[in-house]
């Protein structure tokens, strides 16, 4: 079974927000604001066939998780 495609948006050394694939040695993108990084991560996942997006708060906790179409949503309920 293939590992699901995913990206994480998290703080990047106090100078912005990064989009990173889990296990990668460097960021896929670095943006000035979290909103810009979230949009960039959505675009990357959409272009790569969908997947899971995890958004971390400034403290590092996962505050939101979303499935980007046409990824496989692990939950059976809508929302």
XYZ file of C-alpha atoms in Angstrom:
79
model
C 0.000 0.000 0.000
C 1.373 3.406 -0.971
C 2.053 6.024 1.664
C -0.495 8.873 1.479
C 0.666 12.140 -0.061
C 0.853 14.863 2.601
C 2.270 18.295 3.417
C 2.725 20.182 6.684
C 2.520 23.961 7.107
C 4.653 25.094 10.046
C 6.735 28.001 11.339
C 10.063 28.511 9.536
C 12.875 29.951 11.699
C 10.943 33.101 12.735
C 10.984 34.522 9.195
C 7.867 32.992 7.697
C 5.937 29.781 7.224
C 7.101 26.684 5.371
C 5.417 23.924 3.416
C 7.230 20.648 4.023
C 6.702 17.050 2.969
C 7.128 14.757 6.000
C 10.654 13.335 6.069
C 12.043 15.905 3.611
C 15.347 17.577 4.398
C 14.185 21.006 3.212
C 10.987 22.961 2.704
C 9.011 22.800 -0.543
C 8.126 26.489 -0.171
C 8.542 29.352 2.315
C 5.940 32.120 2.472
C 5.663 35.321 4.510
C 2.281 34.493 6.099
C 0.570 31.324 7.243
C -2.363 31.988 4.893
C -0.007 32.169 1.895
C 1.715 28.943 2.984
C -1.627 27.154 3.369
C -2.692 28.207 -0.136
C 0.680 27.119 -1.566
C 0.386 23.723 0.180
C -3.134 23.274 -1.230
C -1.842 24.060 -4.731
C 1.084 21.626 -4.359
C -1.193 18.809 -3.159
C -3.820 19.476 -5.835
C -1.146 19.360 -8.564
C 0.286 16.166 -7.053
C -2.992 14.209 -7.064
C -4.441 15.261 -3.704
C -3.579 14.238 -0.173
C -3.528 15.317 3.467
C -2.720 18.844 4.658
C -1.727 19.408 8.293
C -1.461 22.941 9.666
C 0.569 23.608 12.804
C 0.132 26.541 15.162
C 3.042 28.790 16.170
C 3.567 26.501 19.176
C 3.855 23.457 16.894
C 0.541 21.755 17.703
C -1.551 20.471 14.801
C -4.518 22.854 14.765
C -6.180 21.741 11.534
C -6.103 18.813 9.135
C -7.742 18.693 5.710
C -7.989 16.315 2.752
C -7.255 17.966 -0.581
C -9.244 16.586 -3.521
C -8.856 14.059 -5.122
C -7.121 12.514 -2.116
C -8.726 9.718 -0.124
C -10.433 11.075 2.959
C -9.752 8.729 5.903
C -13.086 9.715 7.499
C -16.366 8.424 6.124
C -18.347 11.463 7.286
C -18.487 14.738 5.374
C -16.850 17.830 6.840
